[in-house]
Amino acid sequence: MTFELRELYQEVILDHGRAPRNFGKPDRVSHEAHGNNPLCGDKVTIYLQVDDGVVKDIGFEGQGCAISTASTSMMTEVLKGKTLDEAHTLFHRFHALVTGCDESTDGEDDPNLDCEALERLSVLSGVREFPMRVKCATLCWHTMEAAVKGHGEPVTSE
Ligand code: ZN
């Protein structure tokens, strides 16, 4: 990756960290869950309104570091309007992306994969060099999955 591209990615992360999208609780909420990353102190609550298997609305509250806030903000942007299957697929691909396990081409033809959304999320792939930061970036996704599955149990990155 060129220096310029890294700078750009940094700028996107900072922008989302400063001005998070979809911050706050939506008017209608069908699923919610809390997430906690004690290593960094990130806390997040993810709210979803799911109708007929589609994420109609999504929002979040909480406090976290710039990476955690930016990742949550970006996740809410890409998940709005997605089916739960698509959300689940993106979660797995994003997880592979930030943990550096994306060499596998499994699921390359997955009809549920929104390549454009994954491309947007790839700005966070730099965290793979910082294992502590991987938890910051994935906390919101684990929390979203827990909300959808309706466990009701708080999620912890541990
Ligand atoms: Zn963090």
PDB file of N, CA and C and ligand atoms in Angstrom, residues 37 40-42 64-68 132-133 135-137, ligand 1:
ATOM      1  N   ASN A  37     -15.344  -4.085  25.603  1.00  0.00           N
ATOM      2  CA  ASN A  37     -13.956  -4.507  25.355  1.00  0.00           C
ATOM      3  C   ASN A  37     -13.098  -3.961  26.493  1.00  0.00           C
ATOM      4  N   CYS A  40      -9.538  -2.222  26.242  1.00  0.00           N
ATOM      5  CA  CYS A  40      -9.379  -0.848  25.777  1.00  0.00           C
ATOM      6  C   CYS A  40     -10.347   0.099  26.475  1.00  0.00           C
ATOM      7  N   GLY A  41     -11.450  -0.469  26.998  1.00  0.00           N
ATOM      8  CA  GLY A  41     -12.467   0.372  27.626  1.00  0.00           C
ATOM      9  C   GLY A  41     -13.600   0.735  26.680  1.00  0.00           C
ATOM     10  N   ASP A  42     -13.656   0.076  25.524  1.00  0.00           N
ATOM     11  CA  ASP A  42     -14.732   0.353  24.563  1.00  0.00           C
ATOM     12  C   ASP A  42     -16.043  -0.269  25.053  1.00  0.00           C
ATOM     13  N   GLY A  64     -16.007   4.742  23.012  1.00  0.00           N
ATOM     14  CA  GLY A  64     -14.864   3.894  22.726  1.00  0.00           C
ATOM     15  C   GLY A  64     -13.757   4.704  22.090  1.00  0.00           C
ATOM     16  N   CYS A  65     -12.693   4.004  21.768  1.00  0.00           N
ATOM     17  CA  CYS A  65     -11.560   4.670  21.124  1.00  0.00           C
ATOM     18  C   CYS A  65     -11.927   4.987  19.668  1.00  0.00           C
ATOM     19  N   ALA A  66     -11.047   5.687  18.985  1.00  0.00           N
ATOM     20  CA  ALA A  66     -11.318   6.115  17.611  1.00  0.00           C
ATOM     21  C   ALA A  66     -11.566   4.923  16.693  1.00  0.00           C
ATOM     22  N   ILE A  67     -10.796   3.839  16.870  1.00  0.00           N
ATOM     23  CA  ILE A  67     -10.959   2.667  16.005  1.00  0.00           C
ATOM     24  C   ILE A  67     -12.313   2.011  16.240  1.00  0.00           C
ATOM     25  N   SER A  68     -12.662   1.862  17.503  1.00  0.00           N
ATOM     26  CA  SER A  68     -13.927   1.227  17.838  1.00  0.00           C
ATOM     27  C   SER A  68     -15.110   2.062  17.329  1.00  0.00           C
ATOM     28  N   MET A 132      -4.357  -5.866  19.766  1.00  0.00           N
ATOM     29  CA  MET A 132      -5.279  -5.214  20.701  1.00  0.00           C
ATOM     30  C   MET A 132      -6.351  -4.446  19.951  1.00  0.00           C
ATOM     31  N   ARG A 133      -5.950  -3.852  18.830  1.00  0.00           N
ATOM     32  CA  ARG A 133      -6.879  -3.029  18.051  1.00  0.00           C
ATOM     33  C   ARG A 133      -7.891  -3.856  17.276  1.00  0.00           C
ATOM     34  N   LYS A 135      -9.613  -6.206  18.436  1.00  0.00           N
ATOM     35  CA  LYS A 135     -10.793  -6.304  19.306  1.00  0.00           C
ATOM     36  C   LYS A 135     -11.623  -5.032  19.261  1.00  0.00           C
ATOM     37  N   CYS A 136     -10.943  -3.892  19.150  1.00  0.00           N
ATOM     38  CA  CYS A 136     -11.661  -2.611  19.052  1.00  0.00           C
ATOM     39  C   CYS A 136     -12.495  -2.596  17.774  1.00  0.00           C
ATOM     40  N   ALA A 137     -11.909  -3.107  16.692  1.00  0.00           N
ATOM     41  CA  ALA A 137     -12.567  -3.040  15.382  1.00  0.00           C
ATOM     42  C   ALA A 137     -13.680  -4.069  15.235  1.00  0.00           C
TER      43      ALA A 137
HETATM   44 ZN    ZN B   1     -10.598   0.448  21.525  1.00  0.00          ZN
END
